[in-house]
Coordinates of C-alpha atoms in Angstrom, one line a residue:
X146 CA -89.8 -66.8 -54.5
X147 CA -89.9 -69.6 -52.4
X148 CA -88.0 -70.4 -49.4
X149 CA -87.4 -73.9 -49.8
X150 CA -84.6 -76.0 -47.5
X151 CA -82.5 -78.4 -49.0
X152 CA -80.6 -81.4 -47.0
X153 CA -78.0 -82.5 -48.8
X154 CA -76.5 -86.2 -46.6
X155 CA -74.2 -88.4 -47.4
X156 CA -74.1 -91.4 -49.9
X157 CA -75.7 -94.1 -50.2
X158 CA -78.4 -92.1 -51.6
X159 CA -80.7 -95.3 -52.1
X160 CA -81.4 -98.6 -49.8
X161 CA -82.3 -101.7 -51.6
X162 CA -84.2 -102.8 -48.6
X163 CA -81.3 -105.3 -47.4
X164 CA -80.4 -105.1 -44.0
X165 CA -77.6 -106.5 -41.5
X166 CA -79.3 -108.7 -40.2
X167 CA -80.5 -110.5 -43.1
X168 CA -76.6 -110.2 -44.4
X169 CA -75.3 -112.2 -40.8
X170 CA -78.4 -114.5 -41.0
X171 CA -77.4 -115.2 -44.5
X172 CA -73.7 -115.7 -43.0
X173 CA -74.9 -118.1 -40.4
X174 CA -77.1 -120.1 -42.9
X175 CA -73.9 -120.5 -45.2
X176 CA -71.8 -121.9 -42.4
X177 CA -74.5 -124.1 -41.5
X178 CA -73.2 -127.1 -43.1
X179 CA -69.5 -126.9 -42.5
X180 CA -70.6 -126.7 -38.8
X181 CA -72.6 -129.6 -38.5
X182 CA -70.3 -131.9 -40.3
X183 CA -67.6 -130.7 -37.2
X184 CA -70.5 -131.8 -34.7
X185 CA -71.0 -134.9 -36.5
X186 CA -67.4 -135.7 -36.7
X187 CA -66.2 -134.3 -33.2
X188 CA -69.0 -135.3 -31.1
X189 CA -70.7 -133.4 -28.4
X190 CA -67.9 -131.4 -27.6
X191 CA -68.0 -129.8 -30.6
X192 CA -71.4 -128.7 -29.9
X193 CA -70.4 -126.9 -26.3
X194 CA -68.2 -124.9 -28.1
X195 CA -69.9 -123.5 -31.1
X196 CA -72.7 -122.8 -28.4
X197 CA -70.7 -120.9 -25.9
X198 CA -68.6 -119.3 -28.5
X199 CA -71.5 -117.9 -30.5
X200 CA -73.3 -117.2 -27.5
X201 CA -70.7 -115.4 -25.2
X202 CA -70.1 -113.0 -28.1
X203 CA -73.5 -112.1 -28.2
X204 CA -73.5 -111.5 -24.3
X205 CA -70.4 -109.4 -24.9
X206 CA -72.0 -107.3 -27.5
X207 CA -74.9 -106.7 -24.8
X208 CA -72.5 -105.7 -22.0
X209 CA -70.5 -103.7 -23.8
X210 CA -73.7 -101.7 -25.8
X211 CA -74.8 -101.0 -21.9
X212 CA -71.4 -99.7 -20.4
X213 CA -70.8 -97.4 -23.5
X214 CA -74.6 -96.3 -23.6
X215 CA -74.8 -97.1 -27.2
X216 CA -77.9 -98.6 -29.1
X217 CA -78.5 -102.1 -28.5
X218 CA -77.3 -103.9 -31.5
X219 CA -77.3 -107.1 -31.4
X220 CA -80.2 -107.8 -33.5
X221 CA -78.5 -107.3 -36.1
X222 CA -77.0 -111.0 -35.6
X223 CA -73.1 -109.5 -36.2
X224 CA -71.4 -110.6 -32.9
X225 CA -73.6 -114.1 -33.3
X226 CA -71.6 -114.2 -36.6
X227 CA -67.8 -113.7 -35.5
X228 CA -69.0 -116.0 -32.3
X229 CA -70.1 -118.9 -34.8
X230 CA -66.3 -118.5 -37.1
X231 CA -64.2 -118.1 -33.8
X232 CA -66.2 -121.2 -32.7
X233 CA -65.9 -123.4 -35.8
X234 CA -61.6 -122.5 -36.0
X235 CA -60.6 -123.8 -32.7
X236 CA -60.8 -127.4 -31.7
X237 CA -63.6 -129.2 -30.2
X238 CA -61.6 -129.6 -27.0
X239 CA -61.0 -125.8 -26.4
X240 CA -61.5 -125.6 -22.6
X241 CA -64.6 -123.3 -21.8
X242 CA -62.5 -120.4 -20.2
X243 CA -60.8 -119.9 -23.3
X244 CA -63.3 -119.7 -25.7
X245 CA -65.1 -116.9 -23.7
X246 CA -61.5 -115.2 -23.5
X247 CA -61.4 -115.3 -27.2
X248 CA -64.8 -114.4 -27.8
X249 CA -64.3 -111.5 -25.2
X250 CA -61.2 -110.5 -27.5
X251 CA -62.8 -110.4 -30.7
X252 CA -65.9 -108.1 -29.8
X253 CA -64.4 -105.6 -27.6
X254 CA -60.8 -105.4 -28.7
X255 CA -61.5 -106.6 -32.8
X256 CA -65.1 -104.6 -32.6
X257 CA -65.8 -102.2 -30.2
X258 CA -62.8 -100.6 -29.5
X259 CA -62.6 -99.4 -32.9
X260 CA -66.2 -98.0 -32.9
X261 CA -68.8 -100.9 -33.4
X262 CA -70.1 -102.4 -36.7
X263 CA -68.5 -101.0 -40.0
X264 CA -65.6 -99.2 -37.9
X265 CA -63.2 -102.3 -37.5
X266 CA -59.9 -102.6 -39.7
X267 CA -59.5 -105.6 -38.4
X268 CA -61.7 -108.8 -38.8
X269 CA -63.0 -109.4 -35.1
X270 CA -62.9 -113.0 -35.2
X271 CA -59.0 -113.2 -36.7
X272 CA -57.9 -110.9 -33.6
X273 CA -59.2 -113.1 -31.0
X274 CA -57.7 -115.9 -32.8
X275 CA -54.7 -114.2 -33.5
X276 CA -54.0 -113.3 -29.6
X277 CA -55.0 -116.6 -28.8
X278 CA -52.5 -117.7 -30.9
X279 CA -49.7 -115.6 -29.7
X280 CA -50.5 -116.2 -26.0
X281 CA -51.9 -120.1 -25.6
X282 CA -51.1 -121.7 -28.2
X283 CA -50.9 -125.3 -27.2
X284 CA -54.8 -124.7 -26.9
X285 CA -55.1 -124.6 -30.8
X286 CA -52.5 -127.8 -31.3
X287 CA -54.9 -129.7 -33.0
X288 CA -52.7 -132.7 -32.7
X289 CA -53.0 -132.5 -28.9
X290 CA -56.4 -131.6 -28.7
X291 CA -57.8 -134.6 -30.7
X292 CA -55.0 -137.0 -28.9
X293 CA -58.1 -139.2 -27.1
X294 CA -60.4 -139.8 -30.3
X295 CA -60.2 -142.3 -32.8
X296 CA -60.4 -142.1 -36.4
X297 CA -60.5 -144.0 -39.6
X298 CA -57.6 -141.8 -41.1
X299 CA -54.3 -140.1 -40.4
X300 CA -55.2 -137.9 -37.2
X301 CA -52.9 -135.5 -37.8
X302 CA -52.9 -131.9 -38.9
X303 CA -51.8 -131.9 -42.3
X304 CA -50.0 -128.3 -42.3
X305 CA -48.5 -129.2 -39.1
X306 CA -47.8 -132.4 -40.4
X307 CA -45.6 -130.6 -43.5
X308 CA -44.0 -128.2 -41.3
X309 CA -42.5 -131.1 -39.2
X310 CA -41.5 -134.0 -41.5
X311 CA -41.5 -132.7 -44.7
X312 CA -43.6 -133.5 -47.9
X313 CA -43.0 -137.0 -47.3
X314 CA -46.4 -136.0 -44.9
X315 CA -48.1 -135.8 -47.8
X316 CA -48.5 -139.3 -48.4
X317 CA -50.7 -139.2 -45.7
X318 CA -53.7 -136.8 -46.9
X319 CA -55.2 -136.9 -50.0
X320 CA -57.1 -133.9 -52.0
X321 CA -60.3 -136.1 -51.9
X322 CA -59.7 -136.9 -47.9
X323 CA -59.0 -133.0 -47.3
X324 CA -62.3 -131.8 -49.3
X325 CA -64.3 -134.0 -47.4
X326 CA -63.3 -133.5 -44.1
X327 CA -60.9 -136.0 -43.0
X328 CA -58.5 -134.5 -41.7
X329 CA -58.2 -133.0 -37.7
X330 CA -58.1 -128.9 -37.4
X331 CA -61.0 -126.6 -35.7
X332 CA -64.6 -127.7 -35.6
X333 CA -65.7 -126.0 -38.7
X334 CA -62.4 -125.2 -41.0
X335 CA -62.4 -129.5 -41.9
X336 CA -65.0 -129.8 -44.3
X337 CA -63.4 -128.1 -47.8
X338 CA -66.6 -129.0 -49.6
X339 CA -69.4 -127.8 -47.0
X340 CA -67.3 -124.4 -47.2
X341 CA -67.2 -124.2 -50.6
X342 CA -71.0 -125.0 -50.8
X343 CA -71.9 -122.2 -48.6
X344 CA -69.5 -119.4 -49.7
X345 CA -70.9 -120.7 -53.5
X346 CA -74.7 -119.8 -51.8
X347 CA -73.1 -116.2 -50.4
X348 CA -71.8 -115.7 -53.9
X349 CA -75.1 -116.1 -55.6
X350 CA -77.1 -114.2 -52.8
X351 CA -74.8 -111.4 -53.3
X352 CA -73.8 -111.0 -49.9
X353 CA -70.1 -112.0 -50.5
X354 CA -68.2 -110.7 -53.3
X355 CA -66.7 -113.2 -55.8
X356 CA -64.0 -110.7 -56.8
X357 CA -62.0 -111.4 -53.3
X358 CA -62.7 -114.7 -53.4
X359 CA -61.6 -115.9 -56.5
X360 CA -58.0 -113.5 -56.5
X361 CA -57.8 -114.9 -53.0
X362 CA -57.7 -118.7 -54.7
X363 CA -56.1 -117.5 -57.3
X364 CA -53.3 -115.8 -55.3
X365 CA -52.9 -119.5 -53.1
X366 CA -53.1 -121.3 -56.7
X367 CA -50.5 -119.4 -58.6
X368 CA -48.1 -118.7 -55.7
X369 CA -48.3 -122.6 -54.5
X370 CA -47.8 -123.9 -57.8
X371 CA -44.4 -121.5 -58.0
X372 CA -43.0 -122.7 -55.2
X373 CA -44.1 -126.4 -56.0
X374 CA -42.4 -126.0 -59.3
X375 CA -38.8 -125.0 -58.5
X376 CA -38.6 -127.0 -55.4
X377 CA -41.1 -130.2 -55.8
X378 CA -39.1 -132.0 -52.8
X379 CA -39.1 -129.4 -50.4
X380 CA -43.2 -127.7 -51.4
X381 CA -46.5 -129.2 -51.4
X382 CA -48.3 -129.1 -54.6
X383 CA -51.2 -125.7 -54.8
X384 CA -54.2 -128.2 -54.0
X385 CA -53.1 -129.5 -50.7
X386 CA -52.5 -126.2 -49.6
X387 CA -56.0 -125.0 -50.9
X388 CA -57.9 -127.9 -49.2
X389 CA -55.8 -127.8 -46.0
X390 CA -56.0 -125.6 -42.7
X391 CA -58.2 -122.6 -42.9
X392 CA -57.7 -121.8 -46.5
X393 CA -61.2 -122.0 -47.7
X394 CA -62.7 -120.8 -44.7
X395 CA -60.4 -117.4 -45.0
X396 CA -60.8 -117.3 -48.6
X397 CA -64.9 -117.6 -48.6
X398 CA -65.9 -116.2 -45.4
X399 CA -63.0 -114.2 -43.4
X400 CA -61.5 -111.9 -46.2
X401 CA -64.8 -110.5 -47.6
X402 CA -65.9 -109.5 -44.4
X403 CA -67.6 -105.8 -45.2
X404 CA -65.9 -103.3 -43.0
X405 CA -62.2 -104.8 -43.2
X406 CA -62.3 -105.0 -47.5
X407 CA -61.9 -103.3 -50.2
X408 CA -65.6 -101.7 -51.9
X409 CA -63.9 -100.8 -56.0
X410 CA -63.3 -104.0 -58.0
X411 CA -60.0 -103.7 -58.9
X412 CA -58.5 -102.9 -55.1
X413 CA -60.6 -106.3 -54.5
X414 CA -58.5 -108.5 -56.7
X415 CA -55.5 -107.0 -55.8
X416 CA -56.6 -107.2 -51.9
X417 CA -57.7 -110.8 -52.5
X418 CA -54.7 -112.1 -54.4
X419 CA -52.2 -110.7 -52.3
X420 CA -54.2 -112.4 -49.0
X421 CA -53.7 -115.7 -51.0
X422 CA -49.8 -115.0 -51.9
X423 CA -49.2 -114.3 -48.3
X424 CA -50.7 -117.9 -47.1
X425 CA -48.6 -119.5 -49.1
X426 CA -45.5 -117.0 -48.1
X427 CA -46.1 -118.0 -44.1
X428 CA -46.6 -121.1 -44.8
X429 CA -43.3 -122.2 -46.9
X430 CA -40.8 -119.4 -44.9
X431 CA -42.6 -118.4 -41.7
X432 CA -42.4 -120.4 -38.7
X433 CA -46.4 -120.9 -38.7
X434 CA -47.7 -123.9 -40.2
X435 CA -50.9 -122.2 -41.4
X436 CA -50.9 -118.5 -42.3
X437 CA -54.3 -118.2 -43.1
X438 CA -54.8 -115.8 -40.0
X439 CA -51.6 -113.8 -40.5
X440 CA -52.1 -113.1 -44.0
X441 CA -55.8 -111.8 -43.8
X442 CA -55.3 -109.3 -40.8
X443 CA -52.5 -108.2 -42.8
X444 CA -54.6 -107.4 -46.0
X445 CA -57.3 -105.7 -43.4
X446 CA -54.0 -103.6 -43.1
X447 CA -53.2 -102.4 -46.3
X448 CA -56.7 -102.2 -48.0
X449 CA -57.1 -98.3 -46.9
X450 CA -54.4 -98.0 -49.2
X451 CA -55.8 -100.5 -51.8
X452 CA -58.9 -98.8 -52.1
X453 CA -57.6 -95.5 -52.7
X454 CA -57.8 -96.8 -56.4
X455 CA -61.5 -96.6 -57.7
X456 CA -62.7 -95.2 -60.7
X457 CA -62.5 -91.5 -62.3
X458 CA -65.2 -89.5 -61.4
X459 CA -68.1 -88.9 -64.1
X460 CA -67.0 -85.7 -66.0
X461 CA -63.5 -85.5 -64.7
X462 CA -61.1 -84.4 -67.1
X463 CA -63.4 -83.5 -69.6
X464 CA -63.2 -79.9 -70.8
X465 CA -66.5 -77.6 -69.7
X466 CA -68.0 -80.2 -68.2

């Protein structure tokens, strides 16, 4: 008889050869064009801040793999990544000392205090913003920030814009203005159709999944067009509110992000569709103008509990199996 060992570890069982770094490079390469239509249209400020945001999270990753004596990870292009989207959702005019405060928030409070990659609940980049918010937030008034440039349309933010007057704000902004770009909000959050082009190439690369994204339209969609329904006077029709703020941005890049969503298919269209119902919820009772934030660290909340529903196990509940 044979004394043979076995080792027995834990799933996945197989690698398909994919790796995190191409996953974030294929993040970055997808945010590409939303990014350099917010350099094009905010000038060189714009370019500052997408540098030192994506850059001072890096250096953060590389401090904070030295004091806790953990392998060096930043190879794997993840804090480059949450960098890049905390870069592209504040305003061209962020001063500097902020955006390394925020940066400095999101990788060691939204990351590493919660283990490193794969442990955070939380998407890093939505905490910083989030605390950001809370504590400076005349910093992300995009009307403010964009006072001293000049545009050939309304410069105004068009959720703040219907918080404050009303719908009759809405004669302002068109769906077609919104999609393409022209509208003021953070350096890469303007440009609906560059988003949708690169969460589209995420899609079809397989690096995002389209479950999420789609309940997470749907969920802005159906819950817009409920409240536009009873109360046309007082709600803006489902488009605007899809096209507007950071709608897209959450819906194609923040609430699929790996370690803070749901893996079974059905937990991610119910994770998805309630992220989308709460923007709209925030948005038409809260106090906030955009909810996109609020709503998407709130989903990271629940979806332990979502994903609790997955599929029988093979041979359970069958007799002598």
């Amino acid at each position: 008889m044979t004394n043979t060992k076995l080792i027995v570890s834990h799933a996945p069982f197989w690698h398909n050869g994919d790796t995190l770094f191409q996953q974030n490079l294929n993040f970055i390469i997808a945010l590409i064009p939303a990014a350099l239509f917010g350099i094009l249209h905010f000038g060189a400020p714009a370019i500052g801040v997408l540098t030192l945001a994506t850059s001072s999270a890096m250096l953060w990753e590389v401090i904070m793999s030295v004091l806790s004596k953990k392998k060096m990870a930043i190879g794997n292009m993840e804090s480059a990544v949450i960098g890049l989207l905390f870069g592209m959702m504040v305003p061209a005019t962020m001063p500097w000392w902020v955006v390394i405060t925020g940066t400095f928030i999101a990788v060691i409070l939204g990351k590493f205090v919660f283990g490193g990659t794969g442990g955070n609940p939380f998407h890093p980049t939505l905490v910083g913003i989030a605390i950001l918010t809370m504590s400076w937030p005349a910093f992300l008034d995009f009307d403010t920030a964009y006072v001293s440039y000049q545009f050939d349309f309304t410069a105004l933010a068009p959720l703040v814009a219907l918080k404050s007057q009303g719908t009759s704000a809405l004669a302002s902004f068109s769906n077609y203005d919104l999609l393409m770009g022209n509208e003021v909000g953070g350096i890469g959050s303007t440009f609906g159709l560059g988003i949708i082009i690169g969460g589209i190439y995420l899609m079809l690369t397989g690096y995002s999944r389209w479950e999420i994204v789609v309940a997470f339209i749907a969920g802005v969609l159906i819950t817009a067009t409920i409240f536009f329904a009873l109360h046309p006077d007082a709600y803006a029709p489902p488009l605007f509110h899809l096209f507007a703020g950071y709608t897209l941005l959450g819906a194609f890049f923040l609430a699929v992000e790996n370690s803070s969503s749901p893996v079974n298919r059905i937990p991610m269209l119910i994770y998805g569709f309630l992220g989308g119902f709460m923007v709209i919820l925030v948005r038409n009772i809260g106090i906030y103008p955009d909810g996109t934030v609020l709503a998407i660290l709130l989903i990271n909340l629940i979806n332990p509990l979502i994903d609790i529903i997955r599929p029988k196990a093979l041979g359970k509940g069958v007799s002598n199996a």
